[in-house]
mmCIF file of C-alpha atoms in Angstrom:
data_model
loop_
_atom_site.group_PDB
_atom_site.id
_atom_site.type_symbol
_atom_site.label_atom_id
_atom_site.label_comp_id
_atom_site.label_asym_id
_atom_site.label_seq_id
_atom_site.Cartn_x
_atom_site.Cartn_y
_atom_site.Cartn_z
ATOM 1 C CA MET R 1 158.379 -50.833 -86.087
ATOM 2 C CA ILE R 2 156.875 -53.423 -83.749
ATOM 3 C CA SER R 3 156.393 -52.131 -80.235
ATOM 4 C CA ALA R 4 157.288 -54.041 -77.092
ATOM 5 C CA ALA R 5 153.603 -54.736 -76.468
ATOM 6 C CA GLY R 6 153.258 -56.161 -79.997
ATOM 7 C CA LEU R 7 156.242 -58.453 -79.491
ATOM 8 C CA ALA R 8 154.813 -59.547 -76.141
ATOM 9 C CA ALA R 9 151.530 -60.422 -77.857
ATOM 10 C CA VAL R 10 153.412 -62.499 -80.455
ATOM 11 C CA GLY R 11 155.215 -64.287 -77.626
ATOM 12 C CA ALA R 12 151.936 -65.067 -75.886
ATOM 13 C CA GLY R 13 150.613 -66.445 -79.179
ATOM 14 C CA LEU R 14 153.654 -68.713 -79.576
ATOM 15 C CA ALA R 15 153.184 -70.013 -76.028
ATOM 16 C CA VAL R 16 149.569 -70.794 -76.837
ATOM 17 C CA ILE R 17 150.582 -72.686 -80.020
ATOM 18 C CA GLY R 18 152.864 -74.928 -77.977
ATOM 19 C CA ALA R 19 150.235 -75.578 -75.325
ATOM 20 C CA GLY R 20 147.598 -76.271 -77.980
ATOM 21 C CA LEU R 21 149.793 -78.841 -79.716
ATOM 22 C CA GLY R 22 150.624 -80.490 -76.395
ATOM 23 C CA ILE R 23 147.062 -80.653 -75.114
ATOM 24 C CA GLY R 24 145.736 -81.802 -78.491
ATOM 25 C CA ARG R 25 148.213 -84.659 -78.665
ATOM 26 C CA LEU R 26 147.466 -85.595 -75.059
ATOM 27 C CA ALA R 27 143.694 -85.609 -75.578
ATOM 28 C CA GLY R 28 144.072 -87.662 -78.782
ATOM 29 C CA SER R 29 146.134 -90.299 -77.009
ATOM 30 C CA ALA R 30 143.677 -90.346 -74.091
ATOM 31 C CA LEU R 31 140.793 -90.898 -76.521
ATOM 32 C CA GLU R 32 142.656 -93.792 -78.140
ATOM 33 C CA GLY R 33 143.270 -95.281 -74.736
ATOM 34 C CA ILE R 34 139.605 -94.934 -73.772
ATOM 35 C CA ALA R 35 138.496 -96.460 -77.079
ATOM 36 C CA ARG R 36 140.701 -99.498 -76.467
ATOM 37 C CA GLN R 37 139.853 -99.856 -72.802
ATOM 38 C CA PRO R 38 136.563 -98.141 -71.926
ATOM 39 C CA GLU R 39 136.628 -99.469 -68.348
ATOM 40 C CA ALA R 40 139.756 -97.400 -67.570
ATOM 41 C CA ILE R 41 137.997 -94.112 -68.393
ATOM 42 C CA GLY R 42 138.193 -92.757 -64.834
ATOM 43 C CA ASN R 43 141.924 -93.272 -64.424
ATOM 44 C CA ILE R 44 142.693 -92.002 -67.906
ATOM 45 C CA ARG R 45 140.576 -88.890 -67.390
ATOM 46 C CA ASN R 46 142.240 -87.995 -64.084
ATOM 47 C CA THR R 47 145.734 -88.485 -65.445
ATOM 48 C CA MET R 48 144.844 -86.518 -68.571
ATOM 49 C CA ILE R 49 143.519 -83.555 -66.584
ATOM 50 C CA LEU R 50 146.632 -83.540 -64.412
ATOM 51 C CA ALA R 51 148.941 -83.550 -67.446
ATOM 52 C CA ILE R 52 146.847 -80.890 -69.204
ATOM 53 C CA VAL R 53 147.166 -78.644 -66.180
ATOM 54 C CA PHE R 54 150.942 -79.012 -66.208
ATOM 55 C CA ILE R 55 151.112 -78.082 -69.895
ATOM 56 C CA GLU R 56 148.730 -75.196 -69.317
ATOM 57 C CA GLY R 57 150.906 -74.025 -66.446
ATOM 58 C CA VAL R 58 153.921 -73.775 -68.758
ATOM 59 C CA ALA R 59 151.868 -71.829 -71.309
ATOM 60 C CA LEU R 60 150.713 -69.490 -68.558
ATOM 61 C CA PHE R 61 154.340 -68.884 -67.510
ATOM 62 C CA GLY R 62 154.848 -67.589 -71.044
ATOM 63 C CA LEU R 63 151.710 -65.486 -70.740
ATOM 64 C CA VAL R 64 152.854 -63.942 -67.441
ATOM 65 C CA ILE R 65 156.228 -63.080 -68.964
ATOM 66 C CA ALA R 66 154.383 -61.491 -71.901
ATOM 67 C CA PHE R 67 152.373 -59.372 -69.430
ATOM 68 C CA LEU R 68 155.567 -58.293 -67.702
ATOM 69 C CA ALA R 69 157.144 -57.365 -71.055
ATOM 70 C CA MET R 70 153.995 -55.444 -71.980
ATOM 71 C CA GLY R 71 154.253 -53.339 -68.829
ATOM 72 C CA LYS R 72 157.780 -52.230 -69.738
ATOM 73 C CA MET Y 1 141.952 -42.622 -86.165
ATOM 74 C CA THR Y 2 143.077 -40.803 -83.031
ATOM 75 C CA PRO Y 3 139.880 -41.244 -80.961
ATOM 76 C CA GLN Y 4 139.935 -45.016 -81.621
ATOM 77 C CA ILE Y 5 143.455 -45.359 -80.224
ATOM 78 C CA SER Y 6 142.608 -43.368 -77.111
ATOM 79 C CA GLU Y 7 139.475 -45.470 -76.608
ATOM 80 C CA SER Y 8 141.441 -48.741 -76.841
ATOM 81 C CA GLU Y 9 143.904 -47.391 -74.268
ATOM 82 C CA ASP Y 10 140.986 -46.545 -72.010
ATOM 83 C CA ILE Y 11 139.720 -50.117 -72.326
ATOM 84 C CA GLY Y 12 143.158 -51.498 -71.461
ATOM 85 C CA ASP Y 13 143.243 -49.299 -68.379
ATOM 86 C CA TRP Y 14 139.733 -50.411 -67.489
ATOM 87 C CA ILE Y 15 140.710 -54.102 -67.669
ATOM 88 C CA VAL Y 16 143.829 -53.528 -65.571
ATOM 89 C CA HIS Y 17 141.854 -51.456 -63.079
ATOM 90 C CA HIS Y 18 139.459 -54.360 -62.598
ATOM 91 C CA LEU Y 19 142.237 -56.781 -61.735
ATOM 92 C CA VAL Y 20 144.742 -54.900 -59.599
ATOM 93 C CA ASN Y 21 144.571 -54.508 -55.856
ATOM 94 C CA ARG Y 22 143.303 -51.126 -54.701
ATOM 95 C CA PRO Y 23 142.410 -49.404 -51.411
ATOM 96 C CA SER Y 24 138.670 -49.162 -52.077
ATOM 97 C CA TRP Y 25 135.782 -51.503 -52.753
ATOM 98 C CA HIS Y 26 132.993 -50.651 -55.142
ATOM 99 C CA PRO Y 27 130.417 -53.413 -54.965
ATOM 100 C CA LEU Y 28 127.876 -51.643 -57.176
ATOM 101 C CA PRO Y 29 128.216 -48.952 -59.869
ATOM 102 C CA GLY Y 30 128.453 -45.570 -58.155
ATOM 103 C CA VAL Y 31 129.044 -47.063 -54.704
ATOM 104 C CA ASP Y 32 132.625 -46.624 -53.541
ATOM 105 C CA ILE Y 33 133.673 -47.734 -50.076
ATOM 106 C CA PRO Y 34 137.173 -46.501 -49.166
ATOM 107 C CA LEU Y 35 139.123 -48.910 -47.002
ATOM 108 C CA PRO Y 36 141.158 -47.514 -44.101
ATOM 109 C CA GLU Y 37 144.927 -47.409 -44.262
ATOM 110 C CA THR Y 38 145.643 -48.473 -40.737
ATOM 111 C CA LEU Y 39 148.626 -50.753 -40.366
ATOM 112 C CA ARG Y 40 152.099 -49.536 -41.232
ATOM 113 C CA ILE Y 41 155.098 -51.235 -39.630
ATOM 114 C CA GLY Y 42 158.251 -49.316 -40.491
ATOM 115 C CA THR Y 43 158.370 -49.051 -44.266
ATOM 116 C CA ILE Y 44 156.155 -52.102 -44.802
ATOM 117 C CA ASP Y 45 152.628 -51.192 -45.850
ATOM 118 C CA LEU Y 46 150.177 -53.573 -44.209
ATOM 119 C CA SER Y 47 147.051 -51.502 -44.844
ATOM 120 C CA ILE Y 48 143.796 -53.255 -45.625
ATOM 121 C CA THR Y 49 143.196 -53.399 -49.363
ATOM 122 C CA LEU Y 50 140.442 -54.842 -51.516
ATOM 123 C CA HIS Y 51 142.003 -58.289 -51.766
ATOM 124 C CA VAL Y 52 142.610 -58.466 -48.009
ATOM 125 C CA LEU Y 53 138.936 -57.668 -47.502
ATOM 126 C CA MET Y 54 138.044 -60.400 -50.014
ATOM 127 C CA LEU Y 55 140.219 -62.881 -48.108
ATOM 128 C CA TRP Y 56 138.315 -62.017 -44.927
ATOM 129 C CA VAL Y 57 134.947 -62.348 -46.649
ATOM 130 C CA GLY Y 58 136.071 -65.690 -48.119
ATOM 131 C CA ALA Y 59 137.158 -66.909 -44.696
ATOM 132 C CA LEU Y 60 133.819 -65.778 -43.253
ATOM 133 C CA ILE Y 61 131.893 -67.652 -45.968
ATOM 134 C CA THR Y 62 133.985 -70.791 -45.388
ATOM 135 C CA PHE Y 63 133.381 -70.538 -41.644
ATOM 136 C CA LEU Y 64 129.630 -70.019 -42.090
ATOM 137 C CA LEU Y 65 129.411 -72.966 -44.494
ATOM 138 C CA PHE Y 66 131.060 -75.451 -42.180
ATOM 139 C CA ALA Y 67 130.352 -74.141 -38.685
ATOM 140 C CA ILE Y 68 126.678 -73.288 -39.114
ATOM 141 C CA LEU Y 69 125.174 -74.578 -42.368
ATOM 142 C CA TYR Y 70 126.937 -77.963 -42.390
ATOM 143 C CA ARG Y 71 124.970 -80.330 -40.126
ATOM 144 C CA LYS Y 72 127.002 -83.432 -39.452
ATOM 145 C CA LYS Y 73 125.136 -84.713 -36.417
ATOM 146 C CA THR Y 74 121.878 -85.886 -37.933
ATOM 147 C CA SER Y 75 120.386 -89.338 -37.628
ATOM 148 C CA GLN Y 76 118.993 -89.496 -41.161
ATOM 149 C CA ALA Y 77 120.880 -89.264 -44.457
ATOM 150 C CA PRO Y 78 122.269 -85.782 -45.270
ATOM 151 C CA HIS Y 79 120.371 -83.698 -47.797
ATOM 152 C CA GLY Y 80 120.618 -80.322 -49.472
ATOM 153 C CA LEU Y 81 123.743 -78.272 -48.860
ATOM 154 C CA THR Y 82 125.208 -80.758 -46.387
ATOM 155 C CA ASN Y 83 125.022 -83.446 -49.053
ATOM 156 C CA LEU Y 84 126.873 -81.264 -51.599
ATOM 157 C CA LEU Y 85 129.593 -80.305 -49.132
ATOM 158 C CA GLU Y 86 129.949 -83.876 -47.912
ATOM 159 C CA THR Y 87 130.557 -85.068 -51.484
ATOM 160 C CA LEU Y 88 133.393 -82.573 -51.869
ATOM 161 C CA VAL Y 89 134.823 -83.322 -48.420
ATOM 162 C CA LEU Y 90 134.855 -87.063 -49.103
ATOM 163 C CA PHE Y 91 136.371 -86.467 -52.528
ATOM 164 C CA VAL Y 92 139.239 -84.434 -51.085
ATOM 165 C CA ARG Y 93 139.801 -86.885 -48.234
ATOM 166 C CA ASP Y 94 139.684 -90.102 -50.246
ATOM 167 C CA GLN Y 95 140.947 -89.076 -53.685
ATOM 168 C CA ILE Y 96 143.629 -86.594 -52.590
ATOM 169 C CA CYS Y 97 144.728 -87.069 -48.971
ATOM 170 C CA ILE Y 98 144.508 -90.832 -48.503
ATOM 171 C CA GLU Y 99 145.613 -91.520 -52.066
ATOM 172 C CA TYR Y 100 148.847 -89.511 -51.867
ATOM 173 C CA LEU Y 101 149.631 -89.471 -48.135
ATOM 174 C CA GLY Y 102 148.591 -92.966 -47.103
ATOM 175 C CA GLU Y 103 145.760 -94.080 -44.831
ATOM 176 C CA GLU Y 104 147.131 -92.782 -41.507
ATOM 177 C CA ASP Y 105 148.716 -89.464 -42.578
ATOM 178 C CA GLY Y 106 145.899 -88.833 -45.015
ATOM 179 C CA ARG Y 107 143.248 -88.926 -42.320
ATOM 180 C CA LYS Y 108 145.396 -86.829 -39.987
ATOM 181 C CA LEU Y 109 146.157 -84.143 -42.568
ATOM 182 C CA ALA Y 110 142.753 -84.112 -44.286
ATOM 183 C CA PRO Y 111 141.557 -80.953 -42.411
ATOM 184 C CA PHE Y 112 144.607 -79.041 -43.655
ATOM 185 C CA PHE Y 113 143.959 -79.918 -47.291
ATOM 186 C CA LEU Y 114 140.223 -79.388 -46.898
ATOM 187 C CA ASN Y 115 141.029 -75.874 -45.722
ATOM 188 C CA PHE Y 116 143.149 -75.298 -48.818
ATOM 189 C CA PHE Y 117 140.519 -76.721 -51.157
ATOM 190 C CA PHE Y 118 137.488 -74.881 -49.834
ATOM 191 C CA PHE Y 119 139.235 -71.567 -49.192
ATOM 192 C CA ILE Y 120 140.733 -71.444 -52.693
ATOM 193 C CA LEU Y 121 137.480 -72.665 -54.254
ATOM 194 C CA ILE Y 122 135.429 -69.987 -52.503
ATOM 195 C CA LEU Y 123 137.939 -67.246 -53.367
ATOM 196 C CA ASN Y 124 137.907 -68.381 -57.019
ATOM 197 C CA LEU Y 125 134.114 -68.425 -57.133
ATOM 198 C CA MET Y 126 133.900 -65.021 -55.428
ATOM 199 C CA GLY Y 127 135.898 -63.617 -58.338
ATOM 200 C CA LEU Y 128 133.036 -64.606 -60.638
ATOM 201 C CA ILE Y 129 130.387 -62.759 -58.593
ATOM 202 C CA PRO Y 130 130.225 -59.123 -59.737
ATOM 203 C CA ILE Y 131 130.168 -57.463 -56.314
ATOM 204 C CA PHE Y 132 133.326 -59.228 -55.144
ATOM 205 C CA ALA Y 133 136.872 -59.250 -56.515
ATOM 206 C CA SER Y 134 139.038 -62.321 -56.993
ATOM 207 C CA ALA Y 135 141.826 -62.428 -54.434
ATOM 208 C CA THR Y 136 143.445 -65.456 -56.095
ATOM 209 C CA ALA Y 137 144.239 -63.297 -59.146
ATOM 210 C CA ASN Y 138 146.777 -61.555 -56.895
ATOM 211 C CA ILE Y 139 150.216 -63.176 -56.910
ATOM 212 C CA ASN Y 140 150.842 -62.258 -53.251
ATOM 213 C CA VAL Y 141 147.848 -64.308 -52.101
ATOM 214 C CA THR Y 142 148.831 -67.414 -54.067
ATOM 215 C CA ALA Y 143 152.455 -67.024 -52.957
ATOM 216 C CA GLY Y 144 151.177 -67.058 -49.382
ATOM 217 C CA PHE Y 145 149.344 -70.330 -50.009
ATOM 218 C CA ALA Y 146 152.431 -71.856 -51.632
ATOM 219 C CA LEU Y 147 154.599 -70.750 -48.694
ATOM 220 C CA ILE Y 148 152.258 -72.623 -46.345
ATOM 221 C CA THR Y 149 152.743 -75.730 -48.505
ATOM 222 C CA VAL Y 150 156.533 -75.475 -48.557
ATOM 223 C CA THR Y 151 156.612 -74.850 -44.795
ATOM 224 C CA MET Y 152 154.564 -78.010 -44.317
ATOM 225 C CA MET Y 153 156.949 -79.894 -46.632
ATOM 226 C CA ILE Y 154 160.077 -78.859 -44.737
ATOM 227 C CA ALA Y 155 158.538 -79.168 -41.264
ATOM 228 C CA GLY Y 156 156.946 -82.503 -42.110
ATOM 229 C CA GLY Y 157 160.186 -83.883 -43.559
ATOM 230 C CA VAL Y 158 162.291 -82.742 -40.591
ATOM 231 C CA ILE Y 159 159.805 -83.945 -37.969
ATOM 232 C CA ARG Y 160 159.249 -87.311 -39.661
ATOM 233 C CA HIS Y 161 162.819 -88.183 -40.618
ATOM 234 C CA GLY Y 162 164.983 -85.919 -38.428
ATOM 235 C CA PRO Y 163 167.454 -83.337 -39.858
ATOM 236 C CA TRP Y 164 169.822 -85.957 -41.335
ATOM 237 C CA GLY Y 165 166.982 -88.023 -42.692
ATOM 238 C CA PHE Y 166 165.559 -84.878 -44.276
ATOM 239 C CA LEU Y 167 168.828 -84.378 -46.164
ATOM 240 C CA LYS Y 168 168.759 -88.019 -47.213
ATOM 241 C CA ILE Y 169 165.456 -87.399 -49.036
ATOM 242 C CA PHE Y 170 167.483 -85.440 -51.583
ATOM 243 C CA MET Y 171 170.065 -88.232 -51.989
ATOM 244 C CA PRO Y 172 168.713 -91.180 -53.948
ATOM 245 C CA PRO Y 173 170.588 -94.316 -52.818
ATOM 246 C CA GLY Y 174 172.991 -96.356 -54.929
ATOM 247 C CA LEU Y 175 175.007 -93.685 -56.752
ATOM 248 C CA PRO Y 176 178.753 -92.896 -56.843
ATOM 249 C CA ILE Y 177 179.846 -90.318 -54.233
ATOM 250 C CA PHE Y 178 180.770 -87.519 -56.644
ATOM 251 C CA VAL Y 179 177.326 -87.596 -58.266
ATOM 252 C CA TYR Y 180 175.767 -86.470 -54.978
ATOM 253 C CA PHE Y 181 177.665 -83.159 -55.115
ATOM 254 C CA ILE Y 182 175.773 -82.297 -58.303
ATOM 255 C CA LEU Y 183 172.520 -84.136 -57.670
ATOM 256 C CA THR Y 184 171.673 -82.969 -54.132
ATOM 257 C CA PRO Y 185 171.652 -79.214 -54.905
ATOM 258 C CA ILE Y 186 169.547 -79.872 -58.008
ATOM 259 C CA GLU Y 187 167.085 -81.964 -55.997
ATOM 260 C CA MET Y 188 166.973 -79.236 -53.349
ATOM 261 C CA LEU Y 189 166.117 -76.633 -56.000
ATOM 262 C CA GLY Y 190 162.780 -78.434 -56.157
ATOM 263 C CA LEU Y 191 161.950 -76.910 -52.779
ATOM 264 C CA ILE Y 192 162.001 -73.478 -54.469
ATOM 265 C CA ILE Y 193 160.642 -74.444 -57.884
ATOM 266 C CA LYS Y 194 157.621 -76.396 -56.612
ATOM 267 C CA PRO Y 195 156.036 -73.526 -54.622
ATOM 268 C CA MET Y 196 156.861 -71.080 -57.435
ATOM 269 C CA ALA Y 197 155.059 -73.288 -59.927
ATOM 270 C CA LEU Y 198 152.096 -73.575 -57.539
ATOM 271 C CA THR Y 199 152.018 -69.791 -57.118
ATOM 272 C CA ILE Y 200 152.131 -68.904 -60.784
ATOM 273 C CA ARG Y 201 149.738 -71.665 -61.879
ATOM 274 C CA LEU Y 202 146.859 -70.522 -59.671
ATOM 275 C CA PHE Y 203 147.579 -66.807 -60.128
ATOM 276 C CA ALA Y 204 147.964 -66.928 -63.912
ATOM 277 C CA ASN Y 205 144.919 -69.144 -64.434
ATOM 278 C CA MET Y 206 142.633 -66.818 -62.517
ATOM 279 C CA LEU Y 207 144.157 -63.665 -64.015
ATOM 280 C CA ALA Y 208 144.000 -64.979 -67.593
ATOM 281 C CA GLY Y 209 140.357 -66.003 -67.222
ATOM 282 C CA HIS Y 210 139.356 -62.590 -65.921
ATOM 283 C CA ILE Y 211 141.287 -60.820 -68.664
ATOM 284 C CA VAL Y 212 139.537 -62.893 -71.343
ATOM 285 C CA ILE Y 213 136.091 -62.102 -69.876
ATOM 286 C CA ALA Y 214 136.964 -58.406 -69.616
ATOM 287 C CA ALA Y 215 138.322 -58.401 -73.182
ATOM 288 C CA PHE Y 216 135.053 -59.846 -74.523
ATOM 289 C CA ILE Y 217 133.057 -57.268 -72.551
ATOM 290 C CA SER Y 218 135.279 -54.479 -73.862
ATOM 291 C CA LEU Y 219 134.555 -55.698 -77.422
ATOM 292 C CA ILE Y 220 130.874 -55.068 -76.692
ATOM 293 C CA ILE Y 221 131.761 -51.610 -75.361
ATOM 294 C CA GLY Y 222 133.938 -50.911 -78.392
ATOM 295 C CA PHE Y 223 131.510 -52.052 -81.111
ATOM 296 C CA LYS Y 224 128.359 -50.744 -79.367
ATOM 297 C CA ILE Y 225 125.211 -52.603 -80.569
ATOM 298 C CA TRP Y 226 127.171 -54.576 -83.229
ATOM 299 C CA GLY Y 227 129.220 -56.201 -80.486
ATOM 300 C CA LEU Y 228 126.190 -57.925 -79.000
ATOM 301 C CA PRO Y 229 127.079 -61.389 -80.480
ATOM 302 C CA PHE Y 230 130.182 -61.322 -78.267
ATOM 303 C CA LEU Y 231 127.806 -61.765 -75.327
ATOM 304 C CA GLY Y 232 127.806 -65.472 -76.253
ATOM 305 C CA GLY Y 233 131.586 -65.437 -75.904
ATOM 306 C CA VAL Y 234 131.285 -63.843 -72.478
ATOM 307 C CA VAL Y 235 128.830 -66.499 -71.303
ATOM 308 C CA PHE Y 236 131.028 -69.273 -72.720
ATOM 309 C CA VAL Y 237 134.189 -68.002 -71.027
ATOM 310 C CA TYR Y 238 132.261 -67.449 -67.789
ATOM 311 C CA ALA Y 239 131.131 -71.089 -67.820
ATOM 312 C CA LEU Y 240 134.705 -72.144 -68.567
ATOM 313 C CA GLU Y 241 135.898 -70.047 -65.618
ATOM 314 C CA LEU Y 242 133.421 -71.822 -63.373
ATOM 315 C CA LEU Y 243 135.080 -75.112 -64.371
ATOM 316 C CA VAL Y 244 138.562 -73.612 -63.952
ATOM 317 C CA ALA Y 245 137.684 -72.395 -60.437
ATOM 318 C CA PHE Y 246 136.995 -75.986 -59.366
ATOM 319 C CA ILE Y 247 139.912 -77.505 -61.303
ATOM 320 C CA GLN Y 248 142.449 -75.012 -59.936
ATOM 321 C CA ALA Y 249 141.316 -75.554 -56.337
ATOM 322 C CA TYR Y 250 141.583 -79.317 -56.950
ATOM 323 C CA ILE Y 251 144.985 -79.056 -58.628
ATOM 324 C CA PHE Y 252 146.453 -76.826 -55.914
ATOM 325 C CA THR Y 253 145.306 -79.237 -53.204
ATOM 326 C CA LEU Y 254 146.392 -82.286 -55.193
ATOM 327 C CA LEU Y 255 149.871 -80.953 -55.909
ATOM 328 C CA SER Y 256 150.314 -79.834 -52.287
ATOM 329 C CA ALA Y 257 149.376 -83.340 -51.158
ATOM 330 C CA MET Y 258 151.738 -84.909 -53.725
ATOM 331 C CA PHE Y 259 154.661 -82.701 -52.667
ATOM 332 C CA LEU Y 260 154.009 -83.318 -48.986
ATOM 333 C CA GLY Y 261 153.635 -87.049 -49.681
ATOM 334 C CA SER Y 262 157.016 -87.115 -51.435
ATOM 335 C CA MET Y 263 158.531 -85.576 -48.295
ATOM 336 C CA LEU Y 264 156.816 -87.932 -45.834
ATOM 337 C CA HIS Y 265 157.220 -91.111 -47.881
ATOM 338 C CA PRO Y 266 160.295 -90.530 -50.081
ATOM 339 C CA GLU Y 267 160.589 -94.235 -50.926
ATOM 340 C CA HIS Y 268 157.452 -93.939 -53.051
ATOM 341 C CA GLU Y 269 159.124 -91.578 -55.483
#
């Protein structure tokens, strides 16, 4: 049988998969944008970091819920 | 098999023990300073705990940095520490406050956001110094910061636009009447969701970073001498945490400024 802590760990892993896909796609698009327009690197970088942090925040919500489930 | 399981449970307890709030401070191995349990109002426990002490130390460091070490009245160009701090101050004022709040409000509210930025930054960095603990890995501390932001949002909106104008922020113009009955409550939910997101983002980022560092260290403890290569992992995550400490302070300040800006200048949305 899988324990509650094990299930919580699987959930945290799933959250990380989603965040990884999102951030990877975002960074790829940002690189394309920089390659096409190198002078816009500052703006693109700032916007990219902001969006990455939002995605990371969602992944961390999942992580916090996994912690809570682990404590049960 | 049995001793391994008990050891892993010990390590889990050790990691949790490092992160939770407790009524004593041990700066060095073997040194344990108990903190007094003084304040108790009714059933609410307001006693001084480790993270409260860390907040005070952080405030003291911030005060020392800007009241004593920061020399703004010099005739020649700033150098050393003043130069470093001035770079950060100008960055927060120009890239965050003036950018999202406009020239006039940005300059007026810059001290508020500078307080946020430097206090959170110093608390984050204190978490990375072994003798201190990280107060921002406590959800109560970050919730307090977010409550300050949401208070500023509501107070700023009401003072700037008046009570009726404040309600109008949540009603985008040019829609049929019945849509407002659904849309306004949903827009108002943002007042609860935004500070919650701020709270959990800062808290979870700091907590997760510390857990990862502690997990790498516990691998070294678990595998004895064979775990020594994980030291590289510890150093890598520590460097990453240094970056995260700056980014999270920046993001918290930036999002606070954006939310406050959307209250003061709703037409920009």
